[in-house]
Structures are given as C-alpha cells and as structure tokens.
GROMACS .gro file of N, CA and C in nm:
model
  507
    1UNK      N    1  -0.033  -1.391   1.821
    1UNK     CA    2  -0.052  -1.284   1.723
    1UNK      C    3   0.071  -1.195   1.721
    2UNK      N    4   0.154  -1.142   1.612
    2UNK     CA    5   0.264  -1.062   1.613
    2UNK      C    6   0.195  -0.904   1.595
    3UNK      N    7   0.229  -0.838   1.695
    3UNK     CA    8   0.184  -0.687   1.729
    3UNK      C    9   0.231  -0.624   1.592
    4UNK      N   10   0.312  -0.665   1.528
    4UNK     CA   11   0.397  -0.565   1.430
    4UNK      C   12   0.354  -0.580   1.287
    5UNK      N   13   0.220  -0.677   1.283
    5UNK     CA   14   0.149  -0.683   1.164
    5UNK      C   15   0.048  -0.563   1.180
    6UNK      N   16   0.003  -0.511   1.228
    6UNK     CA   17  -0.099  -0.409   1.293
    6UNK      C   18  -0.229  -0.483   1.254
    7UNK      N   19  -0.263  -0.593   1.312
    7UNK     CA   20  -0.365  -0.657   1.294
    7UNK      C   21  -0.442  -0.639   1.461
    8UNK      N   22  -0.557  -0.641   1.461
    8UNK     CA   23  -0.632  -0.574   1.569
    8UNK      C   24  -0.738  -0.655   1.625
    9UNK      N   25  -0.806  -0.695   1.735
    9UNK     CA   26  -0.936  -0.711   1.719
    9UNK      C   27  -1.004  -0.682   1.837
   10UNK      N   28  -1.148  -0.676   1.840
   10UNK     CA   29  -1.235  -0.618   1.938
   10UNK      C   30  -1.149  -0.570   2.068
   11UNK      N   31  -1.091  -0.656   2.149
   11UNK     CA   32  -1.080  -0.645   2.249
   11UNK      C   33  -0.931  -0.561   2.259
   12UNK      N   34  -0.884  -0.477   2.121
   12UNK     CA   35  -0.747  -0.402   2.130
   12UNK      C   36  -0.811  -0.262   2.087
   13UNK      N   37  -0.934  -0.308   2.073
   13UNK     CA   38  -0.969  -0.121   2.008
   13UNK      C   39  -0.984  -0.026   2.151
   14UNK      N   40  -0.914   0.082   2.158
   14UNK     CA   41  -0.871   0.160   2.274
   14UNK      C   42  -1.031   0.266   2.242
   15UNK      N   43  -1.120   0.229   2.331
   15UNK     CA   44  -1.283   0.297   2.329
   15UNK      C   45  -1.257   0.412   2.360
   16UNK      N   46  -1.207   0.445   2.511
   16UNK     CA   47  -1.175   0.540   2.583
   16UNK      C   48  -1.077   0.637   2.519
   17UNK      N   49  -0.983   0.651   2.406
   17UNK     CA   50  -0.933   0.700   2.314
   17UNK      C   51  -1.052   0.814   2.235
   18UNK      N   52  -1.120   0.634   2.140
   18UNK     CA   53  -1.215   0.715   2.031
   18UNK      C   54  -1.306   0.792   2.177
   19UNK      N   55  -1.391   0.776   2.247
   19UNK     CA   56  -1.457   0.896   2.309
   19UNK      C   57  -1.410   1.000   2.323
   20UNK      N   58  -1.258   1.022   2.327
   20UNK     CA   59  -1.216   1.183   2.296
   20UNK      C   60  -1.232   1.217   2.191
   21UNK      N   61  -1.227   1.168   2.107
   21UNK     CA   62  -1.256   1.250   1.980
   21UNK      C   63  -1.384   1.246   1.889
   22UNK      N   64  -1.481   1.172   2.014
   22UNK     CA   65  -1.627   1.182   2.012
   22UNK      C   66  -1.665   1.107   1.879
   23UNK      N   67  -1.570   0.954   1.907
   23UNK     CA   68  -1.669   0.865   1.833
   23UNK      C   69  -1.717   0.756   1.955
   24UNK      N   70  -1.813   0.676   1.959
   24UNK     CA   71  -1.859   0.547   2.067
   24UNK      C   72  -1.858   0.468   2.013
   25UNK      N   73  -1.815   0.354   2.109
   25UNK     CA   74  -1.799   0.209   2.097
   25UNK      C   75  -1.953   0.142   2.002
   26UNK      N   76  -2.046   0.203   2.003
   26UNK     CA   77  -2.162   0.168   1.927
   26UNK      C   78  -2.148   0.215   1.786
   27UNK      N   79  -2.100   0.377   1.766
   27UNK     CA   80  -2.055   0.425   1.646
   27UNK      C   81  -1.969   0.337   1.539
   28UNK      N   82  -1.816   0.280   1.633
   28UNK     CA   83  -1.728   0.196   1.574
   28UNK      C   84  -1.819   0.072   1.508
   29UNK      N   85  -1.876  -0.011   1.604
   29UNK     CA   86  -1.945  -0.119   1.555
   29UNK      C   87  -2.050  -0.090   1.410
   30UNK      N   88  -2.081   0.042   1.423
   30UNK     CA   89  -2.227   0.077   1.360
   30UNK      C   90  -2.141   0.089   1.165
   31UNK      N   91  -1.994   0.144   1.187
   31UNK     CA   92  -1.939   0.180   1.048
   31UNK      C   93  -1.959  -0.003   0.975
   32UNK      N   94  -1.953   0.085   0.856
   32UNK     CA   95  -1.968  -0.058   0.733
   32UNK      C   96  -1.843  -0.145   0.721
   33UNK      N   97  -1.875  -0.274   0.683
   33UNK     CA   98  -1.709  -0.347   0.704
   33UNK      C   99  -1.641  -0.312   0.651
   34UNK      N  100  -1.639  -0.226   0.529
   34UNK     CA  101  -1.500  -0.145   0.474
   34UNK      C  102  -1.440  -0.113   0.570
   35UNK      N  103  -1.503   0.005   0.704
   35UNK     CA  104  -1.421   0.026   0.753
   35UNK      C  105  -1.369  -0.016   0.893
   36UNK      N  106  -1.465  -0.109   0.910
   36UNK     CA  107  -1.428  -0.218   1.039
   36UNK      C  108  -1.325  -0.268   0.993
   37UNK      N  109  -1.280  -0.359   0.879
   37UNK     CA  110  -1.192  -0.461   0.802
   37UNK      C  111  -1.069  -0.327   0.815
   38UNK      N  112  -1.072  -0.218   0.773
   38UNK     CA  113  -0.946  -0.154   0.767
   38UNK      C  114  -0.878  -0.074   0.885
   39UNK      N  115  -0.976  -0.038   0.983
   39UNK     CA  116  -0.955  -0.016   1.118
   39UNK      C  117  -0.890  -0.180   1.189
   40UNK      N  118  -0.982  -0.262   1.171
   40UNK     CA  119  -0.855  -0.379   1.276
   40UNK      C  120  -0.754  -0.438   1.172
   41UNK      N  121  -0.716  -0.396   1.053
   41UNK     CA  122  -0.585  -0.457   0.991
   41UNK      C  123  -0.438  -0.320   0.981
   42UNK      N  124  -0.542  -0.194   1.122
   42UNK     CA  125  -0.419  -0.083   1.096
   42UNK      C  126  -0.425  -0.011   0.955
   43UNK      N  127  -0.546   0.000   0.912
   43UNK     CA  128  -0.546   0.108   0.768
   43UNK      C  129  -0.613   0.211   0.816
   44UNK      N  130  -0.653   0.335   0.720
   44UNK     CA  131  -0.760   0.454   0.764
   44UNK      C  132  -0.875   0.388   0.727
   45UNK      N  133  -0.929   0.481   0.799
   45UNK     CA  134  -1.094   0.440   0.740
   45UNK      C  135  -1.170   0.540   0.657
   46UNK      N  136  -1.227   0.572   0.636
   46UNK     CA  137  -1.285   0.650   0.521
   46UNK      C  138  -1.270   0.816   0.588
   47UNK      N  139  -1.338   0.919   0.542
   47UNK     CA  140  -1.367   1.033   0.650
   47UNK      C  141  -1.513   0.991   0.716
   48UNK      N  142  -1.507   1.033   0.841
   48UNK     CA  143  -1.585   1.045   0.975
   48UNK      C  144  -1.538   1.157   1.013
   49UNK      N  145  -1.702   1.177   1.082
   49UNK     CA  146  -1.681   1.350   1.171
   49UNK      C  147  -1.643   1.339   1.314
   50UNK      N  148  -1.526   1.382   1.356
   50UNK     CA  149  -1.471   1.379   1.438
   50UNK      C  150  -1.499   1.498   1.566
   51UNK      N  151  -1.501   1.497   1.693
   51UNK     CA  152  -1.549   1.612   1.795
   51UNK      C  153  -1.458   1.616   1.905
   52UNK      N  154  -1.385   1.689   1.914
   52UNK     CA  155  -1.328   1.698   2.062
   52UNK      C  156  -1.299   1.821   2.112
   53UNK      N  157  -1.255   1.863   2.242
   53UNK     CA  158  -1.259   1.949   2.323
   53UNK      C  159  -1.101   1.984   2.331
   54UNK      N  160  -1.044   2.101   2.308
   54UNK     CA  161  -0.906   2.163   2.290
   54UNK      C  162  -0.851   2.197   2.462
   55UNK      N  163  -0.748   2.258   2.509
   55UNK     CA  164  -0.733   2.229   2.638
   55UNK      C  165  -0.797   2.348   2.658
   56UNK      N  166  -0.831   2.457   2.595
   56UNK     CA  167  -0.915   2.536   2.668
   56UNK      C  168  -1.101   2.498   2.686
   57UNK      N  169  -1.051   2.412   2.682
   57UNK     CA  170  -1.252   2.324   2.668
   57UNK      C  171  -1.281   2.363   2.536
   58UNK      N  172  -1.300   2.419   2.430
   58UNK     CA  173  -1.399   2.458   2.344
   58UNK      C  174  -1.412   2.363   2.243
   59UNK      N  175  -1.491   2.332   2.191
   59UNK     CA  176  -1.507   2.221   2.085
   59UNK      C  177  -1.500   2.221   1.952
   60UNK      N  178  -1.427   2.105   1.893
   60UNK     CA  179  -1.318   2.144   1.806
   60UNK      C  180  -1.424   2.030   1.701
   61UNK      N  181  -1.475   2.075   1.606
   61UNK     CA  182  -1.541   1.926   1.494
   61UNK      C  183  -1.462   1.949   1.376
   62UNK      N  184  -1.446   1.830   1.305
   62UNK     CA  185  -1.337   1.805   1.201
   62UNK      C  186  -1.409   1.700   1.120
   63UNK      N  187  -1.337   1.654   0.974
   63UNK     CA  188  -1.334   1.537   0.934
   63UNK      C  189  -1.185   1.479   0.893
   64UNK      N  190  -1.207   1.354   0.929
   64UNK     CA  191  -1.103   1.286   0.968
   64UNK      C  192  -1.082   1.143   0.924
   65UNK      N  193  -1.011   1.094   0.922
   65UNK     CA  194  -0.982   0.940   0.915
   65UNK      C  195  -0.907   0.903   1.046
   66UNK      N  196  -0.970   0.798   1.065
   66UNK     CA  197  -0.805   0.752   1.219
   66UNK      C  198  -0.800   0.632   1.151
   67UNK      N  199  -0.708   0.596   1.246
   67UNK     CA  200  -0.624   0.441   1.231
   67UNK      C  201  -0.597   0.383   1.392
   68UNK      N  202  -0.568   0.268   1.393
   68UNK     CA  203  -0.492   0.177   1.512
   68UNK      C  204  -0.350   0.201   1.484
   69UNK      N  205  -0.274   0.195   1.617
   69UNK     CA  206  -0.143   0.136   1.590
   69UNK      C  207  -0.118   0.107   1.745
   70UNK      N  208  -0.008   0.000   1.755
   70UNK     CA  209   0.082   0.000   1.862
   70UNK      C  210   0.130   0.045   2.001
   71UNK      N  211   0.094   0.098   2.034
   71UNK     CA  212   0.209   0.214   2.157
   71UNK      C  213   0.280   0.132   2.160
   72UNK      N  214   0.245  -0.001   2.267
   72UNK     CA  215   0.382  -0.097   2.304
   72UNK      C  216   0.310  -0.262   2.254
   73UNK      N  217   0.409  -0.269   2.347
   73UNK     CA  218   0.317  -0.441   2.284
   73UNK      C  219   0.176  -0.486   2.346
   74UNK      N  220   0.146  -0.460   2.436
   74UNK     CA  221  -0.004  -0.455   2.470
   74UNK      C  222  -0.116  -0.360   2.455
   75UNK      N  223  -0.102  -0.252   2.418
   75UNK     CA  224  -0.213  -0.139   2.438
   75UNK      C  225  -0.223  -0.088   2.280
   76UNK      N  226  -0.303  -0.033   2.240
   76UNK     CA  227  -0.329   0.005   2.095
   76UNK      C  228  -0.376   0.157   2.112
   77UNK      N  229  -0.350   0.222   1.983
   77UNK     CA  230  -0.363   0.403   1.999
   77UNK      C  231  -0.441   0.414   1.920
   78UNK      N  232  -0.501   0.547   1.922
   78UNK     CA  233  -0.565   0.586   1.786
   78UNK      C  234  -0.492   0.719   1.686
   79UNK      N  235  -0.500   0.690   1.584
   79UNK     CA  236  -0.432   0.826   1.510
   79UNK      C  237  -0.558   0.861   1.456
   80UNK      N  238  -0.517   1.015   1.437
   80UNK     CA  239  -0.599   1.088   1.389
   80UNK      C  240  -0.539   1.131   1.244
   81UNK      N  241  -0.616   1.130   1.124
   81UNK     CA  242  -0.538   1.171   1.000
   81UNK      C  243  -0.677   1.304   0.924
   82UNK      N  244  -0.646   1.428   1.001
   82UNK     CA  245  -0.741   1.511   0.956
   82UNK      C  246  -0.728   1.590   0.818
   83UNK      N  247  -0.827   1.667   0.761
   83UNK     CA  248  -0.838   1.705   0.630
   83UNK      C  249  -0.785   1.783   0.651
   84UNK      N  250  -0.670   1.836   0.573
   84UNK     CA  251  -0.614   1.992   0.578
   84UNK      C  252  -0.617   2.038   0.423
   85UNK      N  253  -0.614   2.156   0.451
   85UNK     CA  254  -0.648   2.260   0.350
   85UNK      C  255  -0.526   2.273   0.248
   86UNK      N  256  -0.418   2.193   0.249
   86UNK     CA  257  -0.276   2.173   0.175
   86UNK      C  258  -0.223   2.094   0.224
   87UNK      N  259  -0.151   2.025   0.143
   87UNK     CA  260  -0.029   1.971   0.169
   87UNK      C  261   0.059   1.998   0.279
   88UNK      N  262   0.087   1.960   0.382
   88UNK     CA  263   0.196   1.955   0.466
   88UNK      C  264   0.316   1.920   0.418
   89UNK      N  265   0.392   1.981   0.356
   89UNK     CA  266   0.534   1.929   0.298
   89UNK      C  267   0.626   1.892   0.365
   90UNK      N  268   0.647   1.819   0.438
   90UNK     CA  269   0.735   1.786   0.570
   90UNK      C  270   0.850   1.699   0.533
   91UNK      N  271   0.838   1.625   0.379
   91UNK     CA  272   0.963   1.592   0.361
   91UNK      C  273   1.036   1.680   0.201
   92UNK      N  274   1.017   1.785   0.232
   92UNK     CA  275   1.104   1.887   0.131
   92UNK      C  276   1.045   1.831   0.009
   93UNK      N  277   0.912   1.778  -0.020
   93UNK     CA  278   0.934   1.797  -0.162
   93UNK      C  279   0.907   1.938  -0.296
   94UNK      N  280   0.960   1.865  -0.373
   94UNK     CA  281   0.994   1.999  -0.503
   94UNK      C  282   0.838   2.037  -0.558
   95UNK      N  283   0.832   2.126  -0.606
   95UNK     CA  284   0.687   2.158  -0.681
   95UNK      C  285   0.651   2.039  -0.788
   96UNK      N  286   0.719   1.986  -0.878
   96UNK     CA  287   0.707   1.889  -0.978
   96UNK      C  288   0.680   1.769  -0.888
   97UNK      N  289   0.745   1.735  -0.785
   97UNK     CA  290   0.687   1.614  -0.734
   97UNK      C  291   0.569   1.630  -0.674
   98UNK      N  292   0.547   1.726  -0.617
   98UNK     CA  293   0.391   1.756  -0.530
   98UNK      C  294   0.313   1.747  -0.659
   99UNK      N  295   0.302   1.801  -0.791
   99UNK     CA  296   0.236   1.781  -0.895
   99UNK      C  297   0.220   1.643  -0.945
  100UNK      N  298   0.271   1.591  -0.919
  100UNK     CA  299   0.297   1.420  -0.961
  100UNK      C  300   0.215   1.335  -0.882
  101UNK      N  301   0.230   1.379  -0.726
  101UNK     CA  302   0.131   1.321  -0.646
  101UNK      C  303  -0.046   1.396  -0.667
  102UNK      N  304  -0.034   1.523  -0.713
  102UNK     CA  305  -0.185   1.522  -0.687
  102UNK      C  306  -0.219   1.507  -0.813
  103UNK      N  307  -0.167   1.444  -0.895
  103UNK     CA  308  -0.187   1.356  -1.043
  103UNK      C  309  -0.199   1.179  -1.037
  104UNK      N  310  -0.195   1.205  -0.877
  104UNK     CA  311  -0.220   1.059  -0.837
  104UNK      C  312  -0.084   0.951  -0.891
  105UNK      N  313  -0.010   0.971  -0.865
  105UNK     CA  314   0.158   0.908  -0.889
  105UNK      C  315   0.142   0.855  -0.777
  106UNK      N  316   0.261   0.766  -0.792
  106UNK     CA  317   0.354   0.730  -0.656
  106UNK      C  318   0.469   0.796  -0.635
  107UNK      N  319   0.574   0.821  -0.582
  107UNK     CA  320   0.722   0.881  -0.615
  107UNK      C  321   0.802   0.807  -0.548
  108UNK      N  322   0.920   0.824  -0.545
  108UNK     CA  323   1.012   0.768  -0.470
  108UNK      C  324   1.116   0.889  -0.441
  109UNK      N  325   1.109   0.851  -0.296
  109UNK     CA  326   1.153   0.975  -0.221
  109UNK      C  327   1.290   0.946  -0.156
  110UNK      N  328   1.423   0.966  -0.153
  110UNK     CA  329   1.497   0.949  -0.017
  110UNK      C  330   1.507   1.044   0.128
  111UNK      N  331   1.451   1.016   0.227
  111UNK     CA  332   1.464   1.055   0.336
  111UNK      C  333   1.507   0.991   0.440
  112UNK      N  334   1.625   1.068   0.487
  112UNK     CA  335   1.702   1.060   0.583
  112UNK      C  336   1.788   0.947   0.565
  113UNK      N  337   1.851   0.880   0.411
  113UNK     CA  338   1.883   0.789   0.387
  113UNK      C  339   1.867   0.705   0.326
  114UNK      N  340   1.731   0.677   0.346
  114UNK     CA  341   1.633   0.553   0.297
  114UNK      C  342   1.556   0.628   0.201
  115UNK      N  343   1.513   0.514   0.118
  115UNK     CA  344   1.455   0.506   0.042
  115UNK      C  345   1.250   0.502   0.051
  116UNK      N  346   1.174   0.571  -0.013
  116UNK     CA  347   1.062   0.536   0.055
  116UNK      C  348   0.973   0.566  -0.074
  117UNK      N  349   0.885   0.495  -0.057
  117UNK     CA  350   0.754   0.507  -0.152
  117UNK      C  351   0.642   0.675  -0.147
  118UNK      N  352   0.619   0.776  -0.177
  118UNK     CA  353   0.528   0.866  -0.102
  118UNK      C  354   0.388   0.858  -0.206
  119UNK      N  355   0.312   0.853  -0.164
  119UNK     CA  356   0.208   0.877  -0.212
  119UNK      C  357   0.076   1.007  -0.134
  120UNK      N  358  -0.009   1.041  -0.225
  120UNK     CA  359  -0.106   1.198  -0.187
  120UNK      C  360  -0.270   1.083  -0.102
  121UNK      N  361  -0.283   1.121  -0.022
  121UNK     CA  362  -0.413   1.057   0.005
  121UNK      C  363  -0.467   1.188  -0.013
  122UNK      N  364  -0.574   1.226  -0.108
  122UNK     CA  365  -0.628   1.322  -0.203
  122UNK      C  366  -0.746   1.366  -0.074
  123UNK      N  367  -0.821   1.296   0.003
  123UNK     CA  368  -0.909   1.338   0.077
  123UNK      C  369  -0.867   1.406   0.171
  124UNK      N  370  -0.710   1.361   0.241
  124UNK     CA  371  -0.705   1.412   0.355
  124UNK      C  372  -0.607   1.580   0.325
  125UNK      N  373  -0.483   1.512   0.215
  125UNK     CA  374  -0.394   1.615   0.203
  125UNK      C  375  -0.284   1.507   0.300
  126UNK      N  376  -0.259   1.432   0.317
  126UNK     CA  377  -0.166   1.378   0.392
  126UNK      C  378  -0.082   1.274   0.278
  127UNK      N  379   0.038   1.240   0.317
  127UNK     CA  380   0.109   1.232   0.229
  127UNK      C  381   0.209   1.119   0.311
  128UNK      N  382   0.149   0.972   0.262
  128UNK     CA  383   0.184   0.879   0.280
  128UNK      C  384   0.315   0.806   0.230
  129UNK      N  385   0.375   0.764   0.341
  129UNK     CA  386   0.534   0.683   0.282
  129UNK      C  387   0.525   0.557   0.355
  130UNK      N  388   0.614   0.481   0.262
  130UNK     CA  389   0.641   0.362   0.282
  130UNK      C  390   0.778   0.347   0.246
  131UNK      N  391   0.898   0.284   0.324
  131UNK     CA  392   0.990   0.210   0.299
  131UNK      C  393   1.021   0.108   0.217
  132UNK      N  394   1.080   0.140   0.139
  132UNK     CA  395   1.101   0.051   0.007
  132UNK      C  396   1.108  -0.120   0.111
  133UNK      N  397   1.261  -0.087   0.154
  133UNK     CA  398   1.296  -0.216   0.213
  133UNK      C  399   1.215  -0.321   0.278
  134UNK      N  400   1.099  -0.263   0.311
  134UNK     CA  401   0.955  -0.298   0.422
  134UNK      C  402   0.875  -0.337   0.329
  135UNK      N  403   0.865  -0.328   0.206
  135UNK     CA  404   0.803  -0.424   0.103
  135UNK      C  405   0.807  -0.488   0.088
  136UNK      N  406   0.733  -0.644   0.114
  136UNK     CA  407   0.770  -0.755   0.066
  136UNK      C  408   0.634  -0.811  -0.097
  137UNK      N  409   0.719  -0.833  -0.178
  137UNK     CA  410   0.657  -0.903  -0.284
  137UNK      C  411   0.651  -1.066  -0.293
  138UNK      N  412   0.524  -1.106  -0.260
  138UNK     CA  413   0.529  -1.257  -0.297
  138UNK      C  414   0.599  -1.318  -0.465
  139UNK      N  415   0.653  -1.432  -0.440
  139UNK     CA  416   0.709  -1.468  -0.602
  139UNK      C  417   0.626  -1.460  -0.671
  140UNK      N  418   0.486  -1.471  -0.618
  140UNK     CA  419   0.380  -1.583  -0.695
  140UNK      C  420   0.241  -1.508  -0.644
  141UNK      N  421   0.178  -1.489  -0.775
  141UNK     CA  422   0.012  -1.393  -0.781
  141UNK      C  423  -0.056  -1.420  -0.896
  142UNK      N  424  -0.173  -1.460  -0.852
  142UNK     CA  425  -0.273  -1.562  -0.939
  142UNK      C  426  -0.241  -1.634  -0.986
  143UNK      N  427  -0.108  -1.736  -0.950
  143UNK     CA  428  -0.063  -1.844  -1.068
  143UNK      C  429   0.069  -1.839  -1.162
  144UNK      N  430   0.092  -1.685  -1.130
  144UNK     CA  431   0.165  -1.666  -1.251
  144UNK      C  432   0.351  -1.634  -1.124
  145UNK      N  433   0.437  -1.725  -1.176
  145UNK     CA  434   0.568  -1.679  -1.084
  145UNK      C  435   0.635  -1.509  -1.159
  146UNK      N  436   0.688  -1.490  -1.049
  146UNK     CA  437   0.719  -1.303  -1.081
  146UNK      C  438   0.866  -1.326  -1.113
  147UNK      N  439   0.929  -1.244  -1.194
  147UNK     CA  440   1.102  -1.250  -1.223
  147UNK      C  441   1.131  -1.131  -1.137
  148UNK      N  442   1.267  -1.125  -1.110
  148UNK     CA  443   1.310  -1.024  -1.012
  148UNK      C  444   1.281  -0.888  -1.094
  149UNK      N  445   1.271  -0.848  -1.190
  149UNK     CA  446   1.221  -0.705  -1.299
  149UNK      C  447   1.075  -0.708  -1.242
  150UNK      N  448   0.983  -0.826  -1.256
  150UNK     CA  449   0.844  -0.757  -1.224
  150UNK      C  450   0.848  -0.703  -1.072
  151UNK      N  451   0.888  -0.760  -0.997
  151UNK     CA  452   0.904  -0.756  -0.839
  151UNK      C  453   0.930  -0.631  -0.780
  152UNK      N  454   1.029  -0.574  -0.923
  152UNK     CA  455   1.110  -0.470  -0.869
  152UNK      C  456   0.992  -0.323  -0.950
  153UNK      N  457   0.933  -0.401  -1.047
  153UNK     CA  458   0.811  -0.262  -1.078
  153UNK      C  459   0.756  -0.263  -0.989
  154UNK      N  460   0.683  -0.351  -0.912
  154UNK     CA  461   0.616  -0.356  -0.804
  154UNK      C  462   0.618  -0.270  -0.688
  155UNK      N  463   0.756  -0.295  -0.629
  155UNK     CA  464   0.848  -0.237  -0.536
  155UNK      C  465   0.836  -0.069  -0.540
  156UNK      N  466   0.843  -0.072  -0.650
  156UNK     CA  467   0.866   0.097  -0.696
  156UNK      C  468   0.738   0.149  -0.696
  157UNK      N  469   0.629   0.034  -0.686
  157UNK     CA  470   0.472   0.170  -0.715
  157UNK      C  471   0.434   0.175  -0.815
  158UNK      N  472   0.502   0.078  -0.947
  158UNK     CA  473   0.461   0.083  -1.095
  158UNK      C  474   0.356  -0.011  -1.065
  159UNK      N  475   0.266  -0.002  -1.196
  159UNK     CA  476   0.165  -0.075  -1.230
  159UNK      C  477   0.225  -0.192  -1.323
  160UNK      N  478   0.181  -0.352  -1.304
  160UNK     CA  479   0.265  -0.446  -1.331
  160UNK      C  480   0.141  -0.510  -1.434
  161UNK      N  481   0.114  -0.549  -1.545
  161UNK     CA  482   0.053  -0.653  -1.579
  161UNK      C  483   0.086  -0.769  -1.597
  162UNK      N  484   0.015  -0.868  -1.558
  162UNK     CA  485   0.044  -1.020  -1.571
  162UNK      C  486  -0.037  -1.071  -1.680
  163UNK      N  487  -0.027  -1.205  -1.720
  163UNK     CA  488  -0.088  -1.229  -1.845
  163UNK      C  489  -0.167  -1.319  -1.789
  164UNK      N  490  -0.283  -1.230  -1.682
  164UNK     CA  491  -0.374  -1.372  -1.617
  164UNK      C  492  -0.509  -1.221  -1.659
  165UNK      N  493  -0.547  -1.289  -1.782
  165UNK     CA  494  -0.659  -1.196  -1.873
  165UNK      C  495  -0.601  -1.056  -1.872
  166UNK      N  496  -0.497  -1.018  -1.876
  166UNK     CA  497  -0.448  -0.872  -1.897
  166UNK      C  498  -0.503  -0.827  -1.761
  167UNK      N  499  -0.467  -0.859  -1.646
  167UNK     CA  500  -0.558  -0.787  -1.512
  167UNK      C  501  -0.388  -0.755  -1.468
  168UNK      N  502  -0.452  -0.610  -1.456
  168UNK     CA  503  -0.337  -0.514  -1.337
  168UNK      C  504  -0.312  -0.529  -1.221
  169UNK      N  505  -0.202  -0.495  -1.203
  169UNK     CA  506  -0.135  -0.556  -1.068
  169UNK      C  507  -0.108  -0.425  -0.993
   0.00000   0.00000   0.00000
C-alpha cells in the first residue's frame, strides 16, 4: 500500500487519538459509510461533536470534522478541522476573492511560489488548497478522450462538459 495516497484501513485508525477528542472506536464504526469511506481515503467527514479537555482540564465541546493523515510511514494522525466563526485568512487573500469563495468559486491562488487551487468549505470556514501541479487528470472519463484545453479547465477548478448526455464534469 503507498502511505502517500492517504488511503487507510481499520487497523491505521489511531483510537487512542479520537478518545481525546471524545469520539470511540464504537462511535467511528457506528458513523454512516459516507463517512467511514471518507475518513479511510484521508477526506473530512461531515460535522461531529467533538469533546476534549484543554491543559487546564476544563472541557472544551465543538463541532468539527477530522481527517486521517500520515505522521510517518507507519502511524496515522487525526486532524481536527473545527467550525470557526470566520474565515481564517492565512494566505492574504483580497476581499473580492474571499467573496468569490463564499459564492462557492474555486480561485487560484499563488503561494509561496506555487500555484494552488483554494476553495471555502462553507461549514467549517476553513479554506482548502490544493497544488495545481499535484493534480493529476486522467486522458479519458466516461469514454470520451480529453484534449490538453479540457484537462487544463479541469486543472483550474472549471466546470468541464463532455458530450456523454451533457453530464458535468
């Protein structure tokens, strides 16, 4: 199995993790396969109410999404992706682009060089990027081969139609 697909299964989900933040190994099992299927392929999972204890002990409840990822090549983490009350703007964007995302856009952002996809996850307030370069587009979807122009709408976050019954891509 290559660690760097963030593909997961039973025996990589870190239990002792989720019990800090007061979900159980019965809880995990108990969510619907939406979010079993997106927890072991490394996606969020929907919001869940989250519980944990701050270092002064007191107890902290939230809603939240987590995810899997990595630490190293054997052990798996949990992220926490909690609801905040705004936008965290952490990569300088302008007022017109923050408007674009909570209009449900994609944008294309350069940070620190690179090039990156950002998008608004509207539930949490968190503000997702992706690396252009880290995209890969298959030639070929439902049948139909892609020219380097569709590939490259793709790439960018545009919406692509193919002529397989007018269905969006």
């Amino acid at each position: 199995m290559d660690k760097n697909q963030a593909i997961f299964n039973e025996n990589d989900i870190p239990y002792k993790e989720l019990e800090l933040i007061g979900i159980s190994k019965k809880q995990i099992w108990s969510l619907d396969k939406a979010n079993i299927t997106a927890l072991l392929s490394g996606k969020r999972t929907s919001l869940l109410d989250l519980s944990f204890h701050d270092n002064n002990g007191e107890e902290i409840s939230m809603k939240g999404k987590i995810s899997l990822y990595w630490k190293d090549s054997n052990n798996a983490g949990v992220k926490i992706h909690p609801v905040r009350p705004e936008i965290m703007n952490d990569i300088n964007l302008k007022p017109k682009e923050l408007e674009r995302l909570q209009d449900n856009e994609i944008i294309t952002k350069t940070i620190n060089n690179e090039k990156y996809l950002v998008q608004l996850d509207p539930e949490t307030n968190e503000l997702l990027k992706t690396k252009i370069k880290s995209i890969s587009i298959p030639s070929n979807i439902k049948g139909v081969e892609l020219d380097k122009q569709q590939k490259e709408t793709l790439k960018s976050g545009k919406e692509l139609i193919l002529n397989v019954d007018k269905e969006k891509i």
